[in-house]
Amino acid sequence: MTVRTPPRLRGLLLAAPALAVVGFAAAALLLAARGSLADGLGRGWSLSAYADLLRDPALTGSLPLSLEIAALSTAVSAAAALAVVGAVSGSRRARAALDAAARATLAVPHLLAAAAFGLLLSGAGLLSRLARAAGWTDGAADFPALVGGPGHTAVLLTYVWKEAPFVTIMLLAAYTPAVRDLETAARTLGAGRLRRLRHVTLPLLAPALTEACLLVFAFTFAAYEIPALLGATAPRALPVEAVGLYRSVELGDRPGALALAVVIGLVIALAATAAAVVSRRLLRARTGP
Amino acid sequence: MSRALRLTGAALLAGWIAAPLLPLLVWAFTGRWVYPALVPQELSARAWTRAADPHQQVIAATGTSLGLALATALAATALGALAARGLVLYRPPAAGLIRLVLLAPVLVPPFALAVGVQEVFVRAGLADRPAGVALVHLVPALPYTVLVLIGGYAGYDLRMEQTARTLGASRYAVLRHVTLPALAPALLAAATLAFLVSWSEYLMTVLVGGGVVTTLPLLLFASAAGSGNQAFTAVLGILTFVPPVVLFGATATIMRRHRAVWAEADPPAAVPGSGPPAAVPGSGPPAAVAGAGPPAAVVAAGSGSSAAPPRFGPSDSTPGPGRSAAAPEAGPPAAAAGPSPSATPPGIDR
């Protein structure tokens, strides 16, 4: 805090405590990766944990399942958010109301959303009771297995309920007066609703949409609570499987659990790279080479 | 016709949002509600009495959750404010890279972080302790505070501090009467976000706390996963839900009032900052002071590249890990920025 410190060095010093926290996290991740490369006793170097993962049918089913859950949640949330934002685009008051509603949903912790959807969608849940009252089913066993069923319907619904508002907020934030000006200009020049959407609105919102999709994908791929509470028992989502292995009393399962952590991290790193490429393309498309 | 369409749309949306939450209110006051009854056979406050029983640990867990969340909010906001100050006001070498590194933790998978941290803590003797859990919560909370406060510092003029010093104010007086008031809305928004990240955390608390550190989400998960006591699950759900809502409401109110003060003092100054794009780091005019800037800046920062400032160079245009305000759990966070739309003066929006 002296005037003599050169400003650039001072900037580094101020950022140092926060960087130390990230450094701590990075060290933790490296140690986890190191542990995945050890033998069953946690010593030496070995790829056996990864080889075991490939041999375990439960685990080979988990990766596609988690990819499917994450991809579907992301796609449906993005489509829903785009549709809703497009529907309210004309009215300032509707946009403000949508923003407030989306924020209210975001305040709900994921775990609470999972618990609430469980009470709503389970065999003895409210929806099942309504179905029986309406005469569609004869009993709880008749009701489709939304919770814990093979389709993972409850998991997907909960994710969309939580993530669509998140994407909506990101899109609304990017939907600036400048974008609306260009839309108005296009309309003045005679562009119809669809052409405006295709050539003006979508390209301008694409960077925000890409970012939102990356965050939603990364979260839904790696999150534990919702598939753990609402998912089927086999195959289980990758994070659920990983936590199960990590908590196993067998010491030899530990490298396997750490290897799953590495796999989860690698998938997210790939997704981030893909998003970076897409957004660079988008930028180049807009500004020219 | 189009009005009817709009009303239908709004009703559908409201129904979709309320569908999972409203039944919780009924369940929480249910004594007996056996399938296939549509309404409870017996209403009772038994689940609430049970929650008040010390053996159920609910009160203790609420205290632990609050303590962890407050500690996380305080630490993350302080670290975020320092880092943002350094990045925005002093532009260190590789500022763009540092910013990216600080935002990266939003993408880190909680399971991988928790098991890695556990490896570190077992060596350092921090395993199964509240302090260790608080440290882990700090990691995902930090990106949000950094991002919000970078926005908060965007319109900040260092000369205000220098002027106060020249006029004889002590360092403490400058902090107390210049820096903190100017940054108050951003600090509040950042702290709210960090509080919510910690408050909602489940997996990392379980794995790093080793079952010794019991928070509200742990009880909620256990009840939802296995007890079959829906009324108790609903009570825990409501207890989990109320603090964030109160916090949001309070933050929104405080920010609105704060903005009003600034707006009255200097209306022209408040206007340029209140449009989201103007409040983005770097592009905001210095006049866009605290009042209107920061909340909008949160959202704008989240909106990403369209408004990305040229300052940090090309590396910044990639949406690397976390260029964005909000990760899913940040959802709540983004919401902390809540008042921004209402803070936009009618004239600027069309």
XYZ file of C-alpha atoms in Angstrom:
639
model
C 0.000 0.000 0.000
C 2.825 2.418 -0.657
C 3.033 4.795 -3.531
C 6.408 3.325 -4.422
C 4.993 -0.035 -5.500
C 4.747 -0.003 -9.295
C 1.065 -0.140 -10.254
C 1.319 -3.285 -12.373
C 2.995 -5.206 -9.574
C 0.394 -3.858 -7.203
C -2.342 -5.260 -9.415
C -0.721 -8.689 -9.202
C -0.374 -8.458 -5.431
C -4.033 -7.579 -5.041
C -5.077 -10.563 -7.146
C -2.687 -12.916 -5.335
C -5.018 -14.112 -2.525
C -7.770 -15.023 -4.995
C -5.211 -16.703 -7.267
C -4.005 -18.707 -4.264
C -7.518 -20.129 -3.792
C -7.641 -21.173 -7.451
C -4.125 -22.573 -7.091
C -5.326 -24.638 -4.147
C -8.184 -25.988 -6.281
C -5.795 -26.762 -9.137
C -3.448 -28.612 -6.781
C -6.402 -30.608 -5.480
C -7.436 -31.588 -9.008
C -3.866 -32.607 -9.850
C -3.695 -34.780 -6.737
C -6.950 -36.444 -7.730
C -5.542 -37.126 -11.201
C -2.366 -38.498 -9.625
C -4.415 -40.811 -7.389
C -6.220 -42.199 -10.408
C -2.900 -43.304 -11.859
C -1.879 -45.332 -8.799
C -2.359 -49.015 -8.142
C -4.974 -50.365 -5.719
C -2.893 -49.395 -2.686
C -2.465 -45.829 -3.877
C 1.208 -46.320 -4.733
C 3.291 -46.311 -7.871
C 2.059 -45.619 -11.366
C -0.515 -47.742 -13.101
C -3.297 -47.460 -15.642
C -5.221 -50.325 -14.068
C -7.975 -48.056 -12.708
C -8.836 -46.921 -16.234
C -8.607 -50.461 -17.592
C -11.031 -51.599 -14.858
C -13.456 -48.824 -15.778
C -13.559 -50.061 -19.369
C -14.347 -53.590 -18.218
C -17.186 -52.636 -15.860
C -20.516 -52.782 -17.737
C -22.206 -50.525 -15.154
C -19.655 -47.817 -15.846
C -19.604 -48.118 -19.600
C -23.355 -47.486 -19.451
C -22.915 -44.455 -17.211
C -20.926 -42.293 -19.600
C -23.452 -42.369 -22.474
C -26.264 -41.888 -19.973
C -24.672 -38.786 -18.461
C -23.859 -37.409 -21.901
C -27.456 -37.979 -22.919
C -28.859 -36.315 -19.797
C -26.551 -33.319 -20.182
C -27.112 -32.932 -23.934
C -30.895 -33.247 -23.673
C -31.145 -30.887 -20.694
C -28.995 -28.332 -22.478
C -30.848 -28.574 -25.790
C -34.330 -28.440 -24.285
C -33.421 -25.593 -21.907
C -31.882 -23.584 -24.730
C -34.852 -24.154 -27.053
C -37.359 -23.263 -24.334
C -35.443 -20.149 -23.353
C -35.133 -18.997 -26.979
C -38.835 -19.538 -27.558
C -39.838 -17.646 -24.424
C -37.431 -14.783 -25.033
C -38.623 -14.553 -28.635
C -42.231 -14.468 -27.482
C -41.719 -11.547 -25.115
C -39.229 -9.652 -27.262
C -41.721 -7.002 -28.299
C -42.783 -5.824 -24.878
C -40.647 -4.231 -22.229
C -43.061 -5.137 -19.455
C -43.241 -8.773 -20.531
C -39.446 -8.932 -20.576
C -39.232 -7.538 -17.055
C -41.846 -9.995 -15.805
C -40.045 -12.909 -17.452
C -36.765 -11.798 -15.952
C -38.279 -11.657 -12.466
C -39.897 -15.087 -12.855
C -36.659 -16.629 -14.091
C -34.703 -15.159 -11.207
C -37.202 -16.519 -8.701
C -36.625 -20.028 -10.072
C -32.885 -19.613 -9.948
C -33.040 -18.910 -6.211
C -34.165 -22.493 -5.614
C -31.237 -24.807 -4.814
C -30.967 -27.811 -7.149
C -31.357 -30.225 -4.288
C -34.625 -28.613 -3.258
C -35.883 -28.728 -6.847
C -35.088 -32.455 -6.922
C -36.912 -33.078 -3.642
C -39.916 -31.074 -4.817
C -40.115 -32.861 -8.176
C -39.823 -36.153 -6.305
C -42.918 -35.303 -4.253
C -44.699 -34.276 -7.441
C -43.783 -37.084 -9.857
C -43.232 -40.234 -7.783
C -45.647 -43.164 -7.825
C -47.534 -41.823 -4.812
C -46.953 -38.219 -5.843
C -49.464 -35.556 -6.645
C -49.453 -36.129 -10.408
C -50.074 -39.843 -9.934
C -53.035 -39.030 -7.639
C -54.441 -36.648 -10.219
C -54.059 -39.304 -12.923
C -56.029 -41.778 -10.798
C -58.711 -39.222 -9.953
C -59.082 -38.556 -13.658
C -59.454 -42.270 -14.273
C -56.290 -42.634 -16.372
C -54.660 -45.139 -14.012
C -55.927 -47.763 -11.594
C -53.246 -47.347 -8.954
C -49.766 -46.136 -8.133
C -48.193 -49.078 -9.960
C -49.969 -48.049 -13.152
C -48.392 -44.633 -13.193
C -45.369 -44.385 -15.500
C -42.064 -44.546 -13.622
C -40.996 -40.939 -14.054
C -38.850 -41.119 -10.925
C -36.246 -43.859 -11.028
C -37.481 -45.097 -14.408
C -35.374 -45.962 -17.439
C -36.228 -42.716 -19.231
C -34.883 -40.500 -16.460
C -37.889 -38.270 -17.084
C -37.895 -36.680 -13.630
C -34.173 -35.908 -13.880
C -34.634 -34.190 -17.236
C -37.729 -32.270 -16.125
C -35.963 -30.995 -13.014
C -32.920 -29.924 -15.001
C -35.046 -28.097 -17.553
C -37.033 -26.448 -14.765
C -33.788 -25.156 -13.253
C -31.686 -24.440 -16.354
C -34.193 -22.957 -18.802
C -34.610 -19.877 -16.545
C -30.829 -19.632 -16.312
C -30.453 -19.577 -20.103
C -33.359 -17.124 -20.270
C -31.571 -14.684 -17.970
C -28.370 -14.945 -19.985
C -30.285 -14.301 -23.214
C -32.261 -11.398 -21.781
C -29.016 -9.827 -20.609
C -27.638 -10.040 -24.153
C -30.866 -8.714 -25.613
C -29.722 -5.122 -25.366
C -31.264 -1.970 -26.828
C -28.645 -2.186 -29.595
C -30.000 -5.573 -30.666
C -33.550 -4.242 -30.616
C -32.469 -1.260 -32.712
C -31.116 -3.582 -35.382
C -34.333 -5.603 -35.295
C -36.322 -2.433 -35.795
C -34.052 -1.423 -38.663
C -34.537 -4.807 -40.321
C -38.284 -4.500 -39.920
C -38.249 -1.035 -41.441
C -36.412 -2.494 -44.414
C -39.171 -5.041 -44.821
C -37.807 -8.174 -43.136
C -40.493 -10.491 -41.794
C -40.567 -12.022 -38.329
C -38.733 -15.209 -39.279
C -36.072 -13.447 -41.316
C -35.415 -11.061 -38.454
C -35.025 -13.991 -36.088
C -32.757 -15.882 -38.464
C -30.552 -13.011 -39.630
C -30.574 -10.500 -36.785
C -31.671 -11.824 -33.405
C -30.120 -15.291 -33.406
C -26.659 -14.235 -34.642
C -26.528 -11.452 -32.062
C -27.622 -13.682 -29.191
C -25.445 -16.614 -30.295
C -22.403 -15.784 -28.125
C -24.502 -15.556 -24.960
C -26.350 -18.725 -25.946
C -23.070 -20.598 -26.488
C -21.834 -19.583 -23.070
C -25.076 -20.478 -21.356
C -25.108 -23.867 -23.077
C -21.557 -24.608 -21.980
C -22.351 -23.791 -18.364
C -25.564 -25.811 -18.395
C -23.847 -28.777 -20.037
C -20.934 -28.704 -17.606
C -23.252 -28.476 -14.649
C -25.769 -31.123 -15.681
C -22.992 -33.502 -16.676
C -21.196 -33.283 -13.341
C -23.977 -32.683 -10.818
C -24.849 -35.355 -8.307
C -27.977 -34.438 -6.355
C -30.647 -34.646 -9.028
C -29.717 -37.978 -10.675
C -28.974 -39.424 -7.233
C -32.465 -38.603 -5.953
C -34.533 -39.044 -9.110
C -32.511 -41.320 -11.404
C -32.727 -45.063 -12.017
C -30.505 -47.477 -10.095
C -28.934 -48.966 -13.250
C -27.351 -47.503 -15.190
C -26.598 -44.599 -12.893
C -25.296 -41.204 -13.954
C -21.505 -40.895 -13.957
C -21.223 -38.664 -10.841
C -23.552 -40.983 -8.896
C -21.462 -43.970 -9.888
C -18.293 -42.093 -8.952
C -19.560 -41.154 -5.487
C -20.658 -44.748 -4.936
C -17.175 -46.033 -5.793
C -15.501 -43.352 -3.680
C -17.537 -44.334 -0.631
C -16.991 -48.043 -1.145
C -15.239 -49.751 1.743
C -12.894 -51.493 -0.680
C -9.647 -49.560 -0.698
C -8.997 -50.818 -4.230
C -12.028 -48.899 -5.541
C -10.434 -45.557 -4.759
C -8.283 -45.190 -7.899
C -11.376 -46.091 -9.923
C -13.379 -43.308 -8.311
C -10.559 -40.843 -8.954
C -10.342 -42.059 -12.560
C -14.052 -41.279 -12.940
C -13.380 -37.785 -11.614
C -10.735 -37.399 -14.327
C -13.155 -38.647 -16.985
C -15.791 -36.134 -15.837
C -13.205 -33.351 -15.913
C -11.995 -34.340 -19.397
C -15.516 -34.295 -20.843
C -16.084 -30.812 -19.430
C -12.718 -29.639 -20.755
C -13.718 -30.920 -24.196
C -17.042 -29.115 -23.983
C -15.279 -25.895 -22.979
C -12.880 -26.215 -25.914
C -15.757 -26.781 -28.300
C -17.574 -23.739 -26.934
C -14.401 -21.661 -27.297
C -14.063 -22.708 -30.938
C -17.710 -21.949 -31.652
C -17.561 -18.544 -30.054
C -14.357 -17.641 -31.888
C -16.079 -18.550 -35.147
C -19.054 -16.442 -34.161
C -16.803 -13.514 -33.409
C -14.983 -13.885 -36.715
C -18.258 -14.184 -38.594
C -19.336 -10.894 -37.112
C -16.155 -8.869 -37.348
C -14.681 -10.403 -40.504
C -11.244 -12.071 -40.741
C -56.814 -12.487 -29.530
C -53.141 -11.801 -29.076
C -53.916 -10.530 -25.608
C -55.621 -13.821 -24.765
C -52.631 -15.662 -26.176
C -50.276 -13.632 -24.037
C -52.323 -14.240 -20.891
C -52.422 -17.965 -21.592
C -48.678 -18.001 -22.049
C -48.117 -16.160 -18.812
C -50.469 -18.490 -16.940
C -48.732 -21.576 -18.339
C -45.347 -20.200 -17.375
C -46.498 -19.345 -13.862
C -48.017 -22.812 -13.503
C -44.805 -24.493 -14.664
C -42.736 -22.496 -12.178
C -45.110 -23.034 -9.253
C -45.905 -26.712 -9.941
C -43.115 -28.270 -7.890
C -43.046 -25.607 -5.174
C -46.663 -25.143 -4.119
C -47.211 -28.775 -3.080
C -44.348 -28.329 -0.605
C -46.463 -25.838 1.342
C -49.283 -28.351 1.637
C -47.029 -31.292 2.457
C -45.342 -29.365 5.256
C -48.615 -29.125 7.220
C -49.833 -32.622 6.509
C -50.405 -35.224 9.210
C -51.757 -37.977 6.978
C -52.054 -37.865 3.200
C -52.185 -41.391 1.856
C -52.451 -42.299 -1.824
C -54.783 -41.772 -3.676
C -56.355 -38.903 -1.738
C -56.151 -35.591 -3.564
C -56.277 -33.527 -0.388
C -54.646 -34.368 2.946
C -56.731 -36.550 5.249
C -55.340 -34.816 8.272
C -53.544 -31.514 8.723
C -50.976 -31.092 11.450
C -47.852 -29.212 12.412
C -46.164 -32.418 13.545
C -43.347 -32.131 11.016
C -42.508 -28.670 12.329
C -42.451 -29.934 15.920
C -40.149 -32.690 14.752
C -37.856 -30.169 13.080
C -37.659 -28.224 16.340
C -36.568 -31.353 18.236
C -32.838 -31.068 18.960
C -32.368 -34.796 18.206
C -33.201 -34.139 14.569
C -30.252 -31.725 14.310
C -32.295 -29.365 12.162
C -31.597 -26.294 14.267
C -27.915 -27.125 14.606
C -27.628 -27.799 10.873
C -29.326 -24.495 10.056
C -26.751 -22.771 12.253
C -23.883 -24.601 10.539
C -25.284 -23.744 7.101
C -25.667 -20.088 8.025
C -22.183 -19.925 9.529
C -20.572 -21.554 6.489
C -22.512 -19.383 4.060
C -21.696 -16.164 5.923
C -18.014 -17.082 6.186
C -17.936 -17.958 2.480
C -19.722 -14.736 1.558
C -17.322 -12.633 3.612
C -14.136 -14.319 2.395
C -15.170 -14.589 -1.250
C -16.302 -10.967 -1.364
C -13.102 -9.708 0.236
C -10.860 -11.751 -2.077
C -12.988 -10.892 -5.088
C -12.880 -7.180 -4.277
C -9.090 -7.201 -3.930
C -8.625 -9.118 -7.167
C -11.076 -6.947 -9.087
C -9.384 -3.822 -7.777
C -6.022 -5.094 -8.921
C -7.295 -6.190 -12.336
C -9.375 -3.136 -13.169
C -7.463 -0.256 -11.587
C -3.846 -1.396 -11.962
C -3.955 -3.629 -15.064
C -1.243 -6.101 -14.138
C 0.583 -8.067 -16.842
C -1.588 -10.858 -18.284
C -4.725 -9.352 -16.786
C -6.885 -11.247 -19.281
C -5.302 -14.546 -18.332
C -5.645 -13.843 -14.609
C -9.287 -13.003 -15.083
C -9.846 -16.240 -16.963
C -8.056 -18.241 -14.265
C -10.138 -16.630 -11.535
C -13.381 -17.373 -13.365
C -12.419 -20.948 -14.325
C -13.703 -22.639 -11.130
C -17.324 -22.286 -12.288
C -16.664 -25.210 -14.623
C -14.857 -27.446 -12.135
C -16.834 -30.637 -11.429
C -17.731 -30.708 -7.725
C -16.888 -34.396 -7.340
C -13.387 -34.009 -8.772
C -12.718 -30.957 -6.622
C -14.026 -32.630 -3.482
C -11.965 -35.815 -3.830
C -8.856 -33.838 -4.702
C -9.343 -31.513 -1.764
C -9.869 -34.498 0.483
C -6.458 -35.796 -0.604
C -4.939 -32.437 0.348
C -6.814 -32.158 3.630
C -5.959 -35.651 4.825
C -2.325 -34.628 4.484
C -2.898 -31.209 6.112
C -5.145 -32.433 8.938
C -8.097 -30.345 7.794
C -10.352 -33.269 6.880
C -13.820 -33.441 8.450
C -13.629 -29.905 9.848
C -15.939 -26.932 9.233
C -12.930 -24.783 8.312
C -12.028 -27.214 5.534
C -15.601 -27.214 4.240
C -15.646 -23.410 4.238
C -12.417 -23.371 2.244
C -13.943 -25.720 -0.342
C -17.088 -23.597 -0.627
C -14.860 -20.634 -1.339
C -13.653 -22.151 -4.625
C -16.974 -22.153 -6.527
C -18.068 -18.886 -4.877
C -15.006 -16.884 -5.896
C -15.708 -16.581 -9.662
C -19.032 -14.895 -8.983
C -17.636 -12.307 -6.625
C -14.716 -11.604 -8.965
C -17.058 -11.137 -11.910
C -19.523 -8.921 -10.041
C -16.799 -6.760 -8.556
C -14.961 -6.355 -11.854
C -18.243 -4.852 -12.980
C -18.408 -2.806 -9.794
C -14.940 -1.374 -10.307
C -15.577 -0.601 -13.969
C -17.033 2.794 -13.239
C -14.839 3.417 -10.238
C -12.580 6.444 -10.347
C -9.377 6.083 -8.362
C -9.054 9.886 -8.314
C -11.910 10.046 -5.808
C -9.654 8.269 -3.311
C -6.663 10.421 -4.204
C -8.704 13.568 -3.762
C -9.880 12.471 -0.343
C -6.289 11.675 0.661
C -5.109 15.055 -0.562
C -7.770 16.668 1.568
C -6.292 14.936 4.587
C -8.461 11.843 4.992
C -6.780 8.848 6.601
C -6.614 5.534 4.723
C -9.373 4.201 6.947
C -11.534 7.270 6.326
C -11.089 6.841 2.585
C -12.116 3.197 2.813
C -15.064 4.006 5.050
C -16.377 7.103 3.274
C -15.276 6.740 -0.341
C -14.454 3.178 -1.420
C -17.089 1.185 0.450
C -20.057 3.465 -0.312
C -19.155 3.610 -4.001
C -18.878 -0.178 -4.222
C -21.730 -1.027 -1.834
C -24.190 -2.421 -4.398
C -21.562 -4.574 -6.081
C -20.269 -5.811 -2.729
C -23.789 -6.681 -1.658
C -24.567 -8.491 -4.918
C -21.284 -10.410 -4.707
C -21.856 -11.414 -1.092
C -25.376 -12.593 -1.893
C -24.099 -14.778 -4.701
C -21.368 -16.301 -2.573
C -23.835 -16.905 0.252
C -26.133 -18.795 -2.115
C -23.372 -20.909 -3.605
C -22.381 -22.069 -0.149
C -25.973 -22.395 1.091
C -26.916 -24.741 -1.794
C -23.796 -26.875 -1.732
C -24.355 -30.548 -1.070
C -21.839 -32.952 -2.561
C -18.636 -31.196 -1.546
C -19.939 -30.703 1.991
C -20.665 -34.412 2.322
C -17.357 -35.573 0.904
C -15.075 -33.054 2.598
C -17.085 -32.794 5.831
C -16.965 -36.563 6.214
C -20.416 -36.664 7.825
C -19.153 -34.645 10.786
C -20.211 -31.313 9.320
C -24.001 -31.430 8.949
C -25.716 -28.723 6.951
C -29.355 -28.242 5.991
C -28.898 -29.664 2.454
C -27.463 -32.854 3.974
C -30.584 -33.340 6.095
C -32.809 -32.519 3.130
C -31.046 -35.054 0.924
C -31.200 -37.762 3.579
C -34.888 -37.152 4.162
C -35.761 -36.986 0.463
C -33.708 -40.064 -0.370
C -34.845 -42.443 2.268
C -37.189 -41.455 5.031
C -40.514 -41.643 3.231
C -41.602 -38.841 5.550
C -42.801 -36.369 2.953
C -44.015 -33.817 5.499
C -40.571 -33.626 7.106
C -38.905 -33.384 3.675
C -41.236 -30.516 2.816
C -40.402 -28.695 6.064
C -36.676 -29.043 5.357
C -37.306 -27.845 1.819
C -39.071 -24.733 3.062
C -36.293 -24.064 5.559
C -33.795 -24.342 2.682
C -35.828 -22.054 0.497
C -36.666 -19.213 2.882
C -33.211 -17.702 3.571
C -32.325 -17.220 -0.119
C -35.678 -15.593 -0.777
C -35.355 -13.261 2.217
C -31.812 -12.463 1.169
C -32.862 -11.663 -2.398
C -35.708 -9.491 -1.275
C -33.493 -7.588 1.141
C -30.734 -7.141 -1.444
C -33.161 -5.902 -4.053
C -34.715 -3.430 -1.630
C -31.388 -2.104 -0.405
C -30.103 -1.699 -3.944
C -33.203 0.108 -5.069
C -32.917 2.517 -2.172
C -29.201 3.001 -2.724
C -29.757 3.745 -6.370
C -32.502 6.196 -5.535
C -30.091 8.197 -3.402
C -27.569 8.425 -6.199
C -30.184 9.147 -8.799
C -31.496 12.077 -6.837
C -28.068 13.449 -6.180
C -26.954 13.310 -9.769
C -29.506 12.085 -12.305
C -27.450 12.507 -15.468
C -24.597 10.534 -13.984
C -26.805 7.600 -13.147
C -28.267 7.180 -16.581
C -25.293 6.099 -18.678
C -24.367 3.378 -16.232
C -27.733 1.807 -15.961
C -27.900 0.279 -19.403
C -26.187 -3.084 -19.203
C -23.701 -2.543 -22.014
C -22.418 0.707 -20.605
C -21.654 -0.877 -17.279
C -19.335 -3.491 -18.670
C -15.763 -3.252 -17.506
C -13.869 -0.763 -19.499
C -16.647 0.689 -21.513
C -18.542 2.387 -18.727
C -18.040 6.086 -18.484
C -16.504 7.108 -15.186
C -19.640 8.988 -14.374
C -21.583 5.772 -14.227
C -21.050 5.430 -10.539
C -21.970 2.715 -8.171
C -25.669 3.244 -7.846
C -26.793 2.107 -11.220
C -23.721 0.337 -12.473
C -22.970 -2.826 -10.617
C -26.246 -4.712 -10.712
C -26.517 -4.102 -14.402
C -22.881 -4.991 -14.767
C -23.500 -8.416 -13.310
C -25.963 -9.201 -15.984
C -23.953 -7.584 -18.714
C -20.851 -9.457 -17.727
C -22.857 -12.612 -17.925
C -24.089 -11.765 -21.324
C -20.650 -12.178 -22.632
C -18.847 -11.449 -25.766
C -21.294 -9.106 -27.350
C -20.282 -6.604 -24.752
C -16.758 -7.816 -24.095
C -14.361 -5.001 -23.538
C -11.365 -4.867 -25.816
C -9.086 -4.259 -22.874
C -8.078 -7.825 -22.157
C -7.148 -8.672 -25.678
C -8.237 -11.465 -27.933
C -7.883 -14.219 -25.363
C -10.872 -12.705 -23.741
C -13.208 -13.332 -26.594
C -13.219 -17.062 -26.030
C -15.870 -18.150 -23.657
C -13.377 -20.033 -21.684
C -14.347 -21.311 -18.404
C -16.654 -18.872 -16.933
C -16.876 -15.736 -18.819
C -20.250 -15.782 -17.512
C -22.067 -14.486 -14.556
C -23.792 -17.539 -13.641
C -23.261 -21.179 -13.437
C -26.334 -23.145 -12.842
C -26.047 -23.088 -9.127
C -25.251 -19.523 -9.723
C -28.598 -19.278 -10.872
C -29.466 -17.947 -7.605
C -26.560 -15.666 -7.941
C -27.556 -14.134 -11.144
C -30.745 -13.516 -9.380
C -28.926 -11.512 -6.801
C -28.405 -9.013 -9.472
C -32.113 -8.941 -9.490
C -32.960 -5.324 -9.394
C -31.116 -4.457 -12.558
C -34.120 -4.422 -14.839
C -36.038 -2.257 -12.464
C -32.974 -0.079 -12.124
C -33.095 0.685 -15.799
C -34.741 4.026 -16.291
C -37.709 3.766 -18.609
C -36.231 6.140 -21.115
C -33.252 4.028 -22.040
C -35.101 0.849 -22.820
C -37.438 0.468 -25.714
